Amino acid sequence: MLRAERPASLGGLHVSHEESAEILTALGCAVETLAGGDLSVEPPSWRGDIVGEADLVEEVLRVKGYDQIPAVPLERATPLSRPALTPAQRRAELVRRTLAARGLTEAVTFSFVAAREAELFGGAKRELRLVNPISADLDAMRPSLLPGLVAAARRNADRGEQVQHRGHLPRVSCRG
């Protein structure tokens, strides 16, 4: 069913119910005019994509011409537009850019590690073990960021990547 006012209210273009009926009939639809200008429409068997009123409006407007739809500016709640980023998002981006300008890089690592690696960093507690891990090598939640960072550094070194840094790196000792 295509209600008479729907091309205007849904599609933004007034199309008379007579013209809508002509367009839909030319597209192979069986159309019957009801009281008030509403149309009872049965799409042809080969048009399985027409399933509702919005599809009928789309077909009418497509044939009528999308260029006929008048441009209408959106209403604004205030004369000033709201900023795209929140203050917290702007601060986070400023920190990210500042750290990158000082030579630091962001590392994104898995939240899961091998239980044997988690043990080296004080993890592998029973409550951090996964019942259904995504991989046999990723069977525990990381106890801290360090296991993932160490694994990423190891993968980079295995690929021949050099660690670049400014100044001196602190000495770190690990007890195993």
PDB file of C-alpha atoms in Angstrom:
ATOM      1  CA  MET A   1       0.000   0.000   0.000  1.00  0.00           C
ATOM      2  CA  LEU A   2       1.248   3.472  -0.903  1.00  0.00           C
ATOM      3  CA  ARG A   3      -0.426   6.252   1.036  1.00  0.00           C
ATOM      4  CA  ALA A   4      -0.979   9.393  -1.047  1.00  0.00           C
ATOM      5  CA  GLU A   5       1.142  11.678   1.180  1.00  0.00           C
ATOM      6  CA  ARG A   6       4.159   9.334   1.506  1.00  0.00           C
ATOM      7  CA  PRO A   7       6.220  10.515  -1.501  1.00  0.00           C
ATOM      8  CA  ALA A   8       6.188  14.006   0.043  1.00  0.00           C
ATOM      9  CA  SER A   9       6.609  13.037   3.708  1.00  0.00           C
ATOM     10  CA  LEU A  10       9.171  10.276   3.145  1.00  0.00           C
ATOM     11  CA  GLY A  11      10.866  11.377  -0.059  1.00  0.00           C
ATOM     12  CA  GLY A  12      10.557  15.147   0.062  1.00  0.00           C
ATOM     13  CA  LEU A  13       8.753  15.521  -3.263  1.00  0.00           C
ATOM     14  CA  HIS A  14       5.009  15.887  -3.806  1.00  0.00           C
ATOM     15  CA  VAL A  15       3.865  13.457  -6.493  1.00  0.00           C
ATOM     16  CA  SER A  16       0.139  13.173  -7.211  1.00  0.00           C
ATOM     17  CA  HIS A  17      -1.427   9.795  -6.598  1.00  0.00           C
ATOM     18  CA  GLU A  18      -2.374   9.646 -10.287  1.00  0.00           C
ATOM     19  CA  GLU A  19       1.254  10.120 -11.360  1.00  0.00           C
ATOM     20  CA  SER A  20       2.449   7.622  -8.725  1.00  0.00           C
ATOM     21  CA  ALA A  21      -0.052   5.089 -10.098  1.00  0.00           C
ATOM     22  CA  GLU A  22       1.168   5.698 -13.677  1.00  0.00           C
ATOM     23  CA  ILE A  23       4.819   5.253 -12.677  1.00  0.00           C
ATOM     24  CA  LEU A  24       4.185   2.062 -10.715  1.00  0.00           C
ATOM     25  CA  THR A  25       2.002   0.620 -13.498  1.00  0.00           C
ATOM     26  CA  ALA A  26       4.784   1.343 -16.045  1.00  0.00           C
ATOM     27  CA  LEU A  27       7.173  -0.573 -13.770  1.00  0.00           C
ATOM     28  CA  GLY A  28       4.926  -3.641 -13.975  1.00  0.00           C
ATOM     29  CA  CYS A  29       3.003  -3.251 -10.711  1.00  0.00           C
ATOM     30  CA  ALA A  30      -0.696  -4.002 -10.398  1.00  0.00           C
ATOM     31  CA  VAL A  31      -2.159  -0.769  -8.996  1.00  0.00           C
ATOM     32  CA  GLU A  32      -5.642  -0.078  -7.616  1.00  0.00           C
ATOM     33  CA  THR A  33      -6.701   3.369  -6.385  1.00  0.00           C
ATOM     34  CA  LEU A  34      -8.391   3.363  -2.990  1.00  0.00           C
ATOM     35  CA  ALA A  35     -10.394   6.035  -1.190  1.00  0.00           C
ATOM     36  CA  GLY A  36      -8.434   9.186  -0.391  1.00  0.00           C
ATOM     37  CA  GLY A  37      -5.877   8.610  -3.148  1.00  0.00           C
ATOM     38  CA  ASP A  38      -4.076   5.728  -1.431  1.00  0.00           C
ATOM     39  CA  LEU A  39      -2.819   3.008  -3.767  1.00  0.00           C
ATOM     40  CA  SER A  40      -3.008  -0.733  -3.322  1.00  0.00           C
ATOM     41  CA  VAL A  41       0.122  -1.973  -5.105  1.00  0.00           C
ATOM     42  CA  GLU A  42       1.181  -5.519  -6.009  1.00  0.00           C
ATOM     43  CA  PRO A  43       4.770  -5.551  -7.304  1.00  0.00           C
ATOM     44  CA  PRO A  44       5.598  -7.817 -10.252  1.00  0.00           C
ATOM     45  CA  SER A  45       7.061 -11.233  -9.479  1.00  0.00           C
ATOM     46  CA  TRP A  46      10.519 -10.249 -10.766  1.00  0.00           C
ATOM     47  CA  ARG A  47      10.795  -7.322  -8.332  1.00  0.00           C
ATOM     48  CA  GLY A  48      11.528  -9.113  -5.066  1.00  0.00           C
ATOM     49  CA  ASP A  49      13.284  -5.952  -3.838  1.00  0.00           C
ATOM     50  CA  ILE A  50       9.975  -4.084  -3.457  1.00  0.00           C
ATOM     51  CA  VAL A  51       8.669  -5.183  -0.078  1.00  0.00           C
ATOM     52  CA  GLY A  52       7.188  -2.112   1.580  1.00  0.00           C
ATOM     53  CA  GLU A  53       5.914   1.410   1.249  1.00  0.00           C
ATOM     54  CA  ALA A  54       9.396   2.947   1.419  1.00  0.00           C
ATOM     55  CA  ASP A  55      10.413   0.847  -1.589  1.00  0.00           C
ATOM     56  CA  LEU A  56       7.374   2.088  -3.527  1.00  0.00           C
ATOM     57  CA  VAL A  57       8.249   5.702  -2.680  1.00  0.00           C
ATOM     58  CA  GLU A  58      11.817   5.065  -3.823  1.00  0.00           C
ATOM     59  CA  GLU A  59      10.633   3.697  -7.165  1.00  0.00           C
ATOM     60  CA  VAL A  60       8.269   6.631  -7.744  1.00  0.00           C
ATOM     61  CA  LEU A  61      10.983   9.180  -6.896  1.00  0.00           C
ATOM     62  CA  ARG A  62      13.615   7.354  -8.960  1.00  0.00           C
ATOM     63  CA  VAL A  63      11.469   7.527 -12.077  1.00  0.00           C
ATOM     64  CA  LYS A  64      10.252  11.046 -11.348  1.00  0.00           C
ATOM     65  CA  GLY A  65      13.880  12.123 -10.899  1.00  0.00           C
ATOM     66  CA  TYR A  66      15.928  12.582  -7.747  1.00  0.00           C
ATOM     67  CA  ASP A  67      17.029  15.935  -9.162  1.00  0.00           C
ATOM     68  CA  GLN A  68      13.425  17.091  -8.699  1.00  0.00           C
ATOM     69  CA  ILE A  69      13.681  16.754  -4.899  1.00  0.00           C
ATOM     70  CA  PRO A  70      14.249  20.242  -3.481  1.00  0.00           C
ATOM     71  CA  ALA A  71      17.303  20.826  -1.312  1.00  0.00           C
ATOM     72  CA  VAL A  72      16.213  21.609   2.238  1.00  0.00           C
ATOM     73  CA  PRO A  73      18.669  22.717   4.919  1.00  0.00           C
ATOM     74  CA  LEU A  74      18.616  20.741   8.155  1.00  0.00           C
ATOM     75  CA  GLU A  75      17.270  22.495  11.214  1.00  0.00           C
ATOM     76  CA  ARG A  76      19.785  23.380  13.916  1.00  0.00           C
ATOM     77  CA  ALA A  77      19.070  23.413  17.613  1.00  0.00           C
ATOM     78  CA  THR A  78      21.457  26.360  18.036  1.00  0.00           C
ATOM     79  CA  PRO A  79      23.089  28.801  15.611  1.00  0.00           C
ATOM     80  CA  LEU A  80      26.489  27.363  16.521  1.00  0.00           C
ATOM     81  CA  SER A  81      27.376  23.831  15.598  1.00  0.00           C
ATOM     82  CA  ARG A  82      28.673  21.518  18.299  1.00  0.00           C
ATOM     83  CA  PRO A  83      32.323  20.489  18.122  1.00  0.00           C
ATOM     84  CA  ALA A  84      32.969  17.064  16.615  1.00  0.00           C
ATOM     85  CA  LEU A  85      35.308  16.044  19.445  1.00  0.00           C
ATOM     86  CA  THR A  86      34.642  16.170  23.166  1.00  0.00           C
ATOM     87  CA  PRO A  87      37.174  17.910  25.421  1.00  0.00           C
ATOM     88  CA  ALA A  88      38.429  14.514  26.612  1.00  0.00           C
ATOM     89  CA  GLN A  89      38.951  13.369  23.001  1.00  0.00           C
ATOM     90  CA  ARG A  90      40.833  16.589  22.186  1.00  0.00           C
ATOM     91  CA  ARG A  91      43.095  16.133  25.235  1.00  0.00           C
ATOM     92  CA  ALA A  92      43.796  12.497  24.326  1.00  0.00           C
ATOM     93  CA  GLU A  93      44.732  13.520  20.769  1.00  0.00           C
ATOM     94  CA  LEU A  94      46.987  16.303  22.083  1.00  0.00           C
ATOM     95  CA  VAL A  95      48.777  13.827  24.364  1.00  0.00           C
ATOM     96  CA  ARG A  96      49.119  11.338  21.485  1.00  0.00           C
ATOM     97  CA  ARG A  97      50.611  13.975  19.166  1.00  0.00           C
ATOM     98  CA  THR A  98      52.917  15.357  21.850  1.00  0.00           C
ATOM     99  CA  LEU A  99      54.291  11.917  22.693  1.00  0.00           C
ATOM    100  CA  ALA A 100      54.719  11.076  19.000  1.00  0.00           C
ATOM    101  CA  ALA A 101      56.581  14.369  18.452  1.00  0.00           C
ATOM    102  CA  ARG A 102      58.975  13.325  21.223  1.00  0.00           C
ATOM    103  CA  GLY A 103      59.754  10.062  19.454  1.00  0.00           C
ATOM    104  CA  LEU A 104      57.390   7.676  21.197  1.00  0.00           C
ATOM    105  CA  THR A 105      55.209   5.249  19.304  1.00  0.00           C
ATOM    106  CA  GLU A 106      51.892   3.675  20.183  1.00  0.00           C
ATOM    107  CA  ALA A 107      51.754  -0.082  20.573  1.00  0.00           C
ATOM    108  CA  VAL A 108      48.540  -2.043  20.233  1.00  0.00           C
ATOM    109  CA  THR A 109      48.777  -5.570  21.606  1.00  0.00           C
ATOM    110  CA  PHE A 110      46.466  -8.475  22.372  1.00  0.00           C
ATOM    111  CA  SER A 111      44.731  -8.683  25.727  1.00  0.00           C
ATOM    112  CA  PHE A 112      45.567 -12.394  25.728  1.00  0.00           C
ATOM    113  CA  VAL A 113      48.992 -14.008  26.187  1.00  0.00           C
ATOM    114  CA  ALA A 114      50.362 -17.490  26.665  1.00  0.00           C
ATOM    115  CA  ALA A 115      50.038 -18.676  30.273  1.00  0.00           C
ATOM    116  CA  ARG A 116      53.811 -19.347  30.424  1.00  0.00           C
ATOM    117  CA  GLU A 117      54.458 -15.699  29.461  1.00  0.00           C
ATOM    118  CA  ALA A 118      51.915 -14.447  31.991  1.00  0.00           C
ATOM    119  CA  GLU A 119      53.721 -16.413  34.727  1.00  0.00           C
ATOM    120  CA  LEU A 120      56.900 -14.416  34.061  1.00  0.00           C
ATOM    121  CA  PHE A 121      55.029 -11.231  34.913  1.00  0.00           C
ATOM    122  CA  GLY A 122      53.185 -12.438  37.994  1.00  0.00           C
ATOM    123  CA  GLY A 123      50.090 -13.616  36.156  1.00  0.00           C
ATOM    124  CA  ALA A 124      48.643 -16.957  35.100  1.00  0.00           C
ATOM    125  CA  LYS A 125      46.278 -16.956  38.060  1.00  0.00           C
ATOM    126  CA  ARG A 126      43.438 -19.401  37.695  1.00  0.00           C
ATOM    127  CA  GLU A 127      40.860 -16.604  37.322  1.00  0.00           C
ATOM    128  CA  LEU A 128      42.844 -15.101  34.403  1.00  0.00           C
ATOM    129  CA  ARG A 129      42.930 -18.365  32.426  1.00  0.00           C
ATOM    130  CA  LEU A 130      40.530 -18.638  29.487  1.00  0.00           C
ATOM    131  CA  VAL A 131      38.151 -21.559  29.250  1.00  0.00           C
ATOM    132  CA  ASN A 132      37.785 -21.223  25.473  1.00  0.00           C
ATOM    133  CA  PRO A 133      40.876 -19.374  24.132  1.00  0.00           C
ATOM    134  CA  ILE A 134      41.012 -18.049  20.568  1.00  0.00           C
ATOM    135  CA  SER A 135      44.358 -19.814  20.189  1.00  0.00           C
ATOM    136  CA  ALA A 136      46.324 -22.368  22.204  1.00  0.00           C
ATOM    137  CA  ASP A 137      49.095 -19.750  22.555  1.00  0.00           C
ATOM    138  CA  LEU A 138      46.703 -17.093  23.851  1.00  0.00           C
ATOM    139  CA  ASP A 139      45.121 -18.868  26.800  1.00  0.00           C
ATOM    140  CA  ALA A 140      45.420 -16.263  29.586  1.00  0.00           C
ATOM    141  CA  MET A 141      44.485 -12.621  30.154  1.00  0.00           C
ATOM    142  CA  ARG A 142      47.605 -10.470  30.364  1.00  0.00           C
ATOM    143  CA  PRO A 143      48.468  -9.527  33.961  1.00  0.00           C
ATOM    144  CA  SER A 144      49.955  -6.208  32.766  1.00  0.00           C
ATOM    145  CA  LEU A 145      50.938  -4.430  29.555  1.00  0.00           C
ATOM    146  CA  LEU A 146      54.493  -5.756  29.703  1.00  0.00           C
ATOM    147  CA  PRO A 147      53.980  -9.292  28.287  1.00  0.00           C
ATOM    148  CA  GLY A 148      52.368  -7.888  25.142  1.00  0.00           C
ATOM    149  CA  LEU A 149      55.028  -5.201  24.729  1.00  0.00           C
ATOM    150  CA  VAL A 150      57.850  -7.722  25.201  1.00  0.00           C
ATOM    151  CA  ALA A 151      56.229 -10.077  22.671  1.00  0.00           C
ATOM    152  CA  ALA A 152      55.840  -7.217  20.162  1.00  0.00           C
ATOM    153  CA  ALA A 153      59.478  -6.184  20.653  1.00  0.00           C
ATOM    154  CA  ARG A 154      60.537  -9.811  20.161  1.00  0.00           C
ATOM    155  CA  ARG A 155      58.495 -10.107  16.934  1.00  0.00           C
ATOM    156  CA  ASN A 156      59.988  -6.859  15.637  1.00  0.00           C
ATOM    157  CA  ALA A 157      63.515  -7.994  16.477  1.00  0.00           C
ATOM    158  CA  ASP A 158      62.869 -11.348  14.754  1.00  0.00           C
ATOM    159  CA  ARG A 159      61.912  -9.385  11.629  1.00  0.00           C
ATOM    160  CA  GLY A 160      65.085  -7.309  11.827  1.00  0.00           C
ATOM    161  CA  GLU A 161      63.458  -4.115  13.052  1.00  0.00           C
ATOM    162  CA  GLN A 162      65.785  -1.847  14.985  1.00  0.00           C
ATOM    163  CA  VAL A 163      64.634  -0.162  18.161  1.00  0.00           C
ATOM    164  CA  GLN A 164      64.892   3.590  17.750  1.00  0.00           C
ATOM    165  CA  HIS A 165      65.111   5.786  20.796  1.00  0.00           C
ATOM    166  CA  ARG A 166      66.300   9.193  21.916  1.00  0.00           C
ATOM    167  CA  GLY A 167      68.633   9.534  24.834  1.00  0.00           C
ATOM    168  CA  HIS A 168      69.380   6.698  27.206  1.00  0.00           C
ATOM    169  CA  LEU A 169      67.140   3.790  28.025  1.00  0.00           C
ATOM    170  CA  PRO A 170      66.854   2.798  31.684  1.00  0.00           C
ATOM    171  CA  ARG A 171      68.312  -0.526  32.707  1.00  0.00           C
ATOM    172  CA  VAL A 172      65.675  -3.112  33.487  1.00  0.00           C
ATOM    173  CA  SER A 173      66.308  -6.348  35.310  1.00  0.00           C
ATOM    174  CA  CYS A 174      63.826  -9.200  35.318  1.00  0.00           C
ATOM    175  CA  ARG A 175      63.876 -12.007  37.820  1.00  0.00           C
ATOM    176  CA  GLY A 176      62.551 -15.268  36.541  1.00  0.00           C
TER     177      GLY A 176
END
